[in-house]
Structures are given as C-alpha cells and as structure tokens.
Amino acid sequence: ESGQDNTPMLALNLVLAISLCTVIGSIVSQTMTQSAVQLIESRNAEFEKNRALSIVNDQFKGSVNLSAEAIVMIDQKNTITVFNPAAEAMYGYSAQKSHGHTRPELLIPPRLQPDHVSGFNRYAETGMANVMGIELETFSTRADGTEFPIRLMVQEIRGGEEPQFIAYIRDLTERNKLREEIA
C-alpha cells in the first residue's frame, strides 16, 4: 500500500477542502455584509432619532424662551434647571444665577417654604399632590426680597430617567392693583 500513488486522493481532499473553505467564506462574507448593512441602518436610525430629538428640544427651548409667562423647571431634588427670560424679568435673577438653587430658597416667601417643602416631599414619597395640574393663586419672592401675588400652575414631566416639574407663573400685581382701583 505504501507504494501506491496517493496523488488522486490528495487532490480530491484538496478540492474538497478548498470547496468547503469557499462555502464557509461565502457564508461568513454574506453574514458580515448583512451585519454591516444592519449596523449602518441602525446608525442611520439613531442619527435620525437624535436629529428629531434635537429639533424638538430646540422647539421646546424656543417656546420656553418666548413665553410671556415665567417658566421655571425643577428636578426631583427641587433644584431649578430652567429659568426663562420672563422669569428673569419677573424675579430679578439671571437664569445662570438661578440654576442649581432650590426653588424654595430662591422664589418662595419664608413663611410659605415649610408648606412647599412638605408638599414636595409628600409628592415624592406618595405621588399625591394638592397643586399638580391646577391653577393656584399664591405668593412668591423677588430677588430684592419683596413678596408679590402670582398665579401658578405646576405639571410633572415624565419621559426622562427622573421626573421634572414645570411651573407656569404669572405676576398678579398689576391685576390686583386694577381690581383695587375699580372697587
């Protein structure tokens, strides 16, 4: 047997090995091509999603900045995250100065702060609120320390990792003066 010529068998094995490698290479190539196409589609979808979010974010910022009402947003720690130009004019604080401060220390009269903190903590613990989604007349404090009447509406904004709260605030000082003059 050792004297027999194994060349045809070796040639056959070589042809089979090359054929098998070609098939496997073709399958791997198709899989990699499909994966690349899926990756490109996924990346394009992510890009479009981010672009859409950017547009919505710009529209939101534009709406907030153009609002005639003061708009103040706070996070779940009661810290101011948005303070629009109308809020700057109403309160006498710049948006930069207001960011990072808690709402009670900056905007709520000292006599009302315990009630605010208690209500905020109750909502954080139980989800029950007395002011969420309703118009409320109360008082606020300007940068110079003067107290003034306001109309306030607070809404919770969900969608992110943590809830945020947006307050729409209208200064009622002029309205109240007109009422007094008419009466």
PDB file of C-alpha atoms in Angstrom:
ATOM      1  CA  GLU A   1       0.000   0.000   0.000  1.00  0.00           C
ATOM      2  CA  SER A   2       2.790   2.396   0.709  1.00  0.00           C
ATOM      3  CA  GLY A   3       3.893   2.103  -2.868  1.00  0.00           C
ATOM      4  CA  GLN A   4       0.550   3.301  -4.234  1.00  0.00           C
ATOM      5  CA  ASP A   5       0.244   6.747  -5.635  1.00  0.00           C
ATOM      6  CA  ASN A   6      -1.975   8.837  -3.250  1.00  0.00           C
ATOM      7  CA  THR A   7      -1.948  11.858  -5.530  1.00  0.00           C
ATOM      8  CA  PRO A   8      -5.561  11.496  -6.726  1.00  0.00           C
ATOM      9  CA  MET A   9      -6.791  11.142  -3.132  1.00  0.00           C
ATOM     10  CA  LEU A  10      -4.754  14.126  -2.017  1.00  0.00           C
ATOM     11  CA  ALA A  11      -6.054  16.128  -4.962  1.00  0.00           C
ATOM     12  CA  LEU A  12      -9.632  15.161  -4.075  1.00  0.00           C
ATOM     13  CA  ASN A  13      -9.113  16.111  -0.431  1.00  0.00           C
ATOM     14  CA  LEU A  14      -7.571  19.387  -1.528  1.00  0.00           C
ATOM     15  CA  VAL A  15     -10.515  20.131  -3.844  1.00  0.00           C
ATOM     16  CA  LEU A  16     -12.987  19.269  -1.059  1.00  0.00           C
ATOM     17  CA  ALA A  17     -11.116  21.447   1.437  1.00  0.00           C
ATOM     18  CA  ILE A  18     -10.990  24.361  -0.994  1.00  0.00           C
ATOM     19  CA  SER A  19     -14.705  23.927  -1.784  1.00  0.00           C
ATOM     20  CA  LEU A  20     -15.594  23.778   1.923  1.00  0.00           C
ATOM     21  CA  CYS A  21     -13.485  26.872   2.663  1.00  0.00           C
ATOM     22  CA  THR A  22     -15.127  28.685  -0.261  1.00  0.00           C
ATOM     23  CA  VAL A  23     -18.631  27.849   1.039  1.00  0.00           C
ATOM     24  CA  ILE A  24     -17.745  28.841   4.595  1.00  0.00           C
ATOM     25  CA  GLY A  25     -16.057  32.027   3.331  1.00  0.00           C
ATOM     26  CA  SER A  26     -19.123  32.852   1.275  1.00  0.00           C
ATOM     27  CA  ILE A  27     -21.433  32.333   4.277  1.00  0.00           C
ATOM     28  CA  VAL A  28     -19.182  34.440   6.521  1.00  0.00           C
ATOM     29  CA  SER A  29     -18.973  37.122   3.858  1.00  0.00           C
ATOM     30  CA  GLN A  30     -22.782  37.250   3.499  1.00  0.00           C
ATOM     31  CA  THR A  31     -23.239  37.349   7.275  1.00  0.00           C
ATOM     32  CA  MET A  32     -20.699  40.132   7.637  1.00  0.00           C
ATOM     33  CA  THR A  33     -22.318  42.066   4.775  1.00  0.00           C
ATOM     34  CA  GLN A  34     -25.764  41.683   6.403  1.00  0.00           C
ATOM     35  CA  SER A  35     -24.326  42.749   9.765  1.00  0.00           C
ATOM     36  CA  ALA A  36     -22.684  45.781   8.164  1.00  0.00           C
ATOM     37  CA  VAL A  37     -25.946  46.753   6.467  1.00  0.00           C
ATOM     38  CA  GLN A  38     -27.856  46.344   9.752  1.00  0.00           C
ATOM     39  CA  LEU A  39     -25.233  48.384  11.587  1.00  0.00           C
ATOM     40  CA  ILE A  40     -25.467  51.167   9.004  1.00  0.00           C
ATOM     41  CA  GLU A  41     -29.280  51.108   9.170  1.00  0.00           C
ATOM     42  CA  SER A  42     -29.163  51.166  12.972  1.00  0.00           C
ATOM     43  CA  ARG A  43     -26.652  54.026  12.978  1.00  0.00           C
ATOM     44  CA  ASN A  44     -28.795  55.972  10.484  1.00  0.00           C
ATOM     45  CA  ALA A  45     -31.915  55.376  12.587  1.00  0.00           C
ATOM     46  CA  GLU A  46     -30.072  56.547  15.701  1.00  0.00           C
ATOM     47  CA  PHE A  47     -28.859  59.619  13.831  1.00  0.00           C
ATOM     48  CA  GLU A  48     -32.420  60.434  12.697  1.00  0.00           C
ATOM     49  CA  LYS A  49     -33.739  59.890  16.215  1.00  0.00           C
ATOM     50  CA  ASN A  50     -31.100  62.225  17.658  1.00  0.00           C
ATOM     51  CA  ARG A  51     -31.834  64.793  14.959  1.00  0.00           C
ATOM     52  CA  ALA A  52     -35.560  64.638  15.723  1.00  0.00           C
ATOM     53  CA  LEU A  53     -34.856  64.975  19.453  1.00  0.00           C
ATOM     54  CA  SER A  54     -32.617  67.964  18.757  1.00  0.00           C
ATOM     55  CA  ILE A  55     -35.376  69.626  16.729  1.00  0.00           C
ATOM     56  CA  VAL A  56     -37.954  69.010  19.460  1.00  0.00           C
ATOM     57  CA  ASN A  57     -35.510  70.266  22.090  1.00  0.00           C
ATOM     58  CA  ASP A  58     -34.867  73.436  20.075  1.00  0.00           C
ATOM     59  CA  GLN A  59     -38.621  73.962  19.638  1.00  0.00           C
ATOM     60  CA  PHE A  60     -39.159  73.473  23.385  1.00  0.00           C
ATOM     61  CA  LYS A  61     -36.373  75.932  24.246  1.00  0.00           C
ATOM     62  CA  GLY A  62     -37.766  78.419  21.742  1.00  0.00           C
ATOM     63  CA  SER A  63     -41.263  78.137  23.203  1.00  0.00           C
ATOM     64  CA  VAL A  64     -39.989  78.483  26.760  1.00  0.00           C
ATOM     65  CA  ASN A  65     -37.806  81.472  25.898  1.00  0.00           C
ATOM     66  CA  LEU A  66     -40.600  83.275  24.004  1.00  0.00           C
ATOM     67  CA  SER A  67     -43.280  82.688  26.627  1.00  0.00           C
ATOM     68  CA  ALA A  68     -44.716  85.803  28.265  1.00  0.00           C
ATOM     69  CA  GLU A  69     -45.237  83.752  31.422  1.00  0.00           C
ATOM     70  CA  ALA A  70     -42.391  82.905  33.712  1.00  0.00           C
ATOM     71  CA  ILE A  71     -41.437  79.269  33.278  1.00  0.00           C
ATOM     72  CA  VAL A  72     -39.378  77.537  35.918  1.00  0.00           C
ATOM     73  CA  MET A  73     -38.438  73.874  35.784  1.00  0.00           C
ATOM     74  CA  ILE A  74     -37.160  71.917  38.752  1.00  0.00           C
ATOM     75  CA  ASP A  75     -35.827  68.405  39.090  1.00  0.00           C
ATOM     76  CA  GLN A  76     -36.849  65.792  41.637  1.00  0.00           C
ATOM     77  CA  LYS A  77     -34.462  67.372  44.156  1.00  0.00           C
ATOM     78  CA  ASN A  78     -36.378  70.684  43.902  1.00  0.00           C
ATOM     79  CA  THR A  79     -33.409  72.291  42.105  1.00  0.00           C
ATOM     80  CA  ILE A  80     -34.012  74.847  39.356  1.00  0.00           C
ATOM     81  CA  THR A  81     -32.956  73.580  35.911  1.00  0.00           C
ATOM     82  CA  VAL A  82     -34.754  76.058  33.603  1.00  0.00           C
ATOM     83  CA  PHE A  83     -35.437  79.730  34.248  1.00  0.00           C
ATOM     84  CA  ASN A  84     -36.757  81.514  31.171  1.00  0.00           C
ATOM     85  CA  PRO A  85     -36.324  85.213  30.269  1.00  0.00           C
ATOM     86  CA  ALA A  86     -39.801  86.077  31.591  1.00  0.00           C
ATOM     87  CA  ALA A  87     -38.798  84.535  34.942  1.00  0.00           C
ATOM     88  CA  GLU A  88     -35.592  86.584  34.891  1.00  0.00           C
ATOM     89  CA  ALA A  89     -37.632  89.779  34.368  1.00  0.00           C
ATOM     90  CA  MET A  90     -40.216  88.826  36.989  1.00  0.00           C
ATOM     91  CA  TYR A  91     -37.845  87.754  39.727  1.00  0.00           C
ATOM     92  CA  GLY A  92     -34.719  89.801  39.076  1.00  0.00           C
ATOM     93  CA  TYR A  93     -32.406  86.777  38.921  1.00  0.00           C
ATOM     94  CA  SER A  94     -30.472  85.698  35.853  1.00  0.00           C
ATOM     95  CA  ALA A  95     -31.020  82.173  34.595  1.00  0.00           C
ATOM     96  CA  GLN A  96     -27.375  81.459  35.365  1.00  0.00           C
ATOM     97  CA  LYS A  97     -27.768  82.658  38.982  1.00  0.00           C
ATOM     98  CA  SER A  98     -30.955  80.642  39.484  1.00  0.00           C
ATOM     99  CA  HIS A  99     -29.648  77.300  38.182  1.00  0.00           C
ATOM    100  CA  GLY A 100     -28.636  74.951  40.928  1.00  0.00           C
ATOM    101  CA  HIS A 101     -30.601  76.741  43.638  1.00  0.00           C
ATOM    102  CA  THR A 102     -33.609  75.102  45.199  1.00  0.00           C
ATOM    103  CA  ARG A 103     -36.914  76.653  44.367  1.00  0.00           C
ATOM    104  CA  PRO A 104     -37.947  77.380  47.968  1.00  0.00           C
ATOM    105  CA  GLU A 105     -34.783  79.288  48.866  1.00  0.00           C
ATOM    106  CA  LEU A 106     -34.977  81.482  45.784  1.00  0.00           C
ATOM    107  CA  LEU A 107     -38.641  82.028  44.943  1.00  0.00           C
ATOM    108  CA  ILE A 108     -40.898  81.143  47.855  1.00  0.00           C
ATOM    109  CA  PRO A 109     -41.518  83.507  50.771  1.00  0.00           C
ATOM    110  CA  PRO A 110     -40.026  82.199  54.020  1.00  0.00           C
ATOM    111  CA  ARG A 111     -43.484  81.932  55.607  1.00  0.00           C
ATOM    112  CA  LEU A 112     -44.609  79.520  52.831  1.00  0.00           C
ATOM    113  CA  GLN A 113     -41.418  77.463  52.500  1.00  0.00           C
ATOM    114  CA  PRO A 114     -42.332  74.799  55.102  1.00  0.00           C
ATOM    115  CA  ASP A 115     -45.631  74.096  53.298  1.00  0.00           C
ATOM    116  CA  HIS A 116     -43.868  73.880  49.933  1.00  0.00           C
ATOM    117  CA  VAL A 117     -41.162  71.540  51.200  1.00  0.00           C
ATOM    118  CA  SER A 118     -43.744  69.367  52.972  1.00  0.00           C
ATOM    119  CA  GLY A 119     -45.936  69.151  49.857  1.00  0.00           C
ATOM    120  CA  PHE A 120     -42.967  68.437  47.604  1.00  0.00           C
ATOM    121  CA  ASN A 121     -41.692  65.678  49.889  1.00  0.00           C
ATOM    122  CA  ARG A 122     -45.189  64.163  50.185  1.00  0.00           C
ATOM    123  CA  TYR A 123     -45.465  64.062  46.399  1.00  0.00           C
ATOM    124  CA  ALA A 124     -42.012  62.492  46.075  1.00  0.00           C
ATOM    125  CA  GLU A 125     -42.943  59.779  48.581  1.00  0.00           C
ATOM    126  CA  THR A 126     -46.585  59.088  47.695  1.00  0.00           C
ATOM    127  CA  GLY A 127     -47.332  60.679  44.327  1.00  0.00           C
ATOM    128  CA  MET A 128     -50.162  62.667  45.931  1.00  0.00           C
ATOM    129  CA  ALA A 129     -50.177  66.411  45.311  1.00  0.00           C
ATOM    130  CA  ASN A 130     -52.520  69.280  46.073  1.00  0.00           C
ATOM    131  CA  VAL A 131     -51.205  71.617  43.380  1.00  0.00           C
ATOM    132  CA  MET A 132     -50.366  69.440  40.386  1.00  0.00           C
ATOM    133  CA  GLY A 133     -52.293  70.486  37.287  1.00  0.00           C
ATOM    134  CA  ILE A 134     -54.457  73.170  38.885  1.00  0.00           C
ATOM    135  CA  GLU A 135     -54.198  76.952  38.808  1.00  0.00           C
ATOM    136  CA  LEU A 136     -53.378  78.308  42.210  1.00  0.00           C
ATOM    137  CA  GLU A 137     -53.030  81.858  43.481  1.00  0.00           C
ATOM    138  CA  THR A 138     -50.236  82.242  45.997  1.00  0.00           C
ATOM    139  CA  PHE A 139     -47.200  84.424  46.660  1.00  0.00           C
ATOM    140  CA  SER A 140     -43.606  84.482  45.517  1.00  0.00           C
ATOM    141  CA  THR A 141     -40.480  86.488  46.360  1.00  0.00           C
ATOM    142  CA  ARG A 142     -38.358  88.667  44.086  1.00  0.00           C
ATOM    143  CA  ALA A 143     -34.568  88.924  44.277  1.00  0.00           C
ATOM    144  CA  ASP A 144     -34.920  92.135  46.321  1.00  0.00           C
ATOM    145  CA  GLY A 145     -36.961  90.249  48.935  1.00  0.00           C
ATOM    146  CA  THR A 146     -40.359  91.753  48.093  1.00  0.00           C
ATOM    147  CA  GLU A 147     -43.304  89.415  48.134  1.00  0.00           C
ATOM    148  CA  PHE A 148     -45.828  89.551  45.292  1.00  0.00           C
ATOM    149  CA  PRO A 149     -49.003  87.680  44.223  1.00  0.00           C
ATOM    150  CA  ILE A 150     -48.781  85.053  41.493  1.00  0.00           C
ATOM    151  CA  ARG A 151     -50.909  82.586  39.583  1.00  0.00           C
ATOM    152  CA  LEU A 152     -49.136  79.250  39.457  1.00  0.00           C
ATOM    153  CA  MET A 153     -49.692  76.015  37.576  1.00  0.00           C
ATOM    154  CA  VAL A 154     -47.348  73.061  38.030  1.00  0.00           C
ATOM    155  CA  GLN A 155     -47.145  69.975  35.824  1.00  0.00           C
ATOM    156  CA  GLU A 156     -44.972  66.903  36.110  1.00  0.00           C
ATOM    157  CA  ILE A 157     -42.923  65.991  33.056  1.00  0.00           C
ATOM    158  CA  ARG A 158     -42.114  62.327  32.676  1.00  0.00           C
ATOM    159  CA  GLY A 159     -40.087  60.708  29.963  1.00  0.00           C
ATOM    160  CA  GLY A 160     -36.574  61.006  31.261  1.00  0.00           C
ATOM    161  CA  GLU A 161     -34.845  58.976  33.897  1.00  0.00           C
ATOM    162  CA  GLU A 162     -36.236  61.173  36.664  1.00  0.00           C
ATOM    163  CA  PRO A 163     -39.393  63.270  36.749  1.00  0.00           C
ATOM    164  CA  GLN A 164     -39.132  67.012  36.288  1.00  0.00           C
ATOM    165  CA  PHE A 165     -41.654  69.669  37.159  1.00  0.00           C
ATOM    166  CA  ILE A 166     -42.560  72.730  35.125  1.00  0.00           C
ATOM    167  CA  ALA A 167     -44.207  75.760  36.708  1.00  0.00           C
ATOM    168  CA  TYR A 168     -46.024  78.428  34.721  1.00  0.00           C
ATOM    169  CA  ILE A 169     -46.081  81.630  36.761  1.00  0.00           C
ATOM    170  CA  ARG A 170     -47.942  84.886  36.133  1.00  0.00           C
ATOM    171  CA  ASP A 171     -47.382  88.028  38.199  1.00  0.00           C
ATOM    172  CA  LEU A 172     -50.756  89.235  39.509  1.00  0.00           C
ATOM    173  CA  THR A 173     -49.521  92.545  40.928  1.00  0.00           C
ATOM    174  CA  GLU A 174     -50.976  94.719  38.149  1.00  0.00           C
ATOM    175  CA  ARG A 175     -54.226  92.750  38.001  1.00  0.00           C
ATOM    176  CA  ASN A 176     -54.696  93.164  41.750  1.00  0.00           C
ATOM    177  CA  LYS A 177     -53.954  96.913  41.539  1.00  0.00           C
ATOM    178  CA  LEU A 178     -56.616  97.288  38.819  1.00  0.00           C
ATOM    179  CA  ARG A 179     -59.119  95.370  40.957  1.00  0.00           C
ATOM    180  CA  GLU A 180     -58.442  97.660  43.888  1.00  0.00           C
ATOM    181  CA  GLU A 181     -58.851 100.771  41.692  1.00  0.00           C
ATOM    182  CA  ILE A 182     -62.159  99.501  40.305  1.00  0.00           C
ATOM    183  CA  ALA A 183     -63.531  98.532  43.731  1.00  0.00           C
TER     184      ALA A 183
END
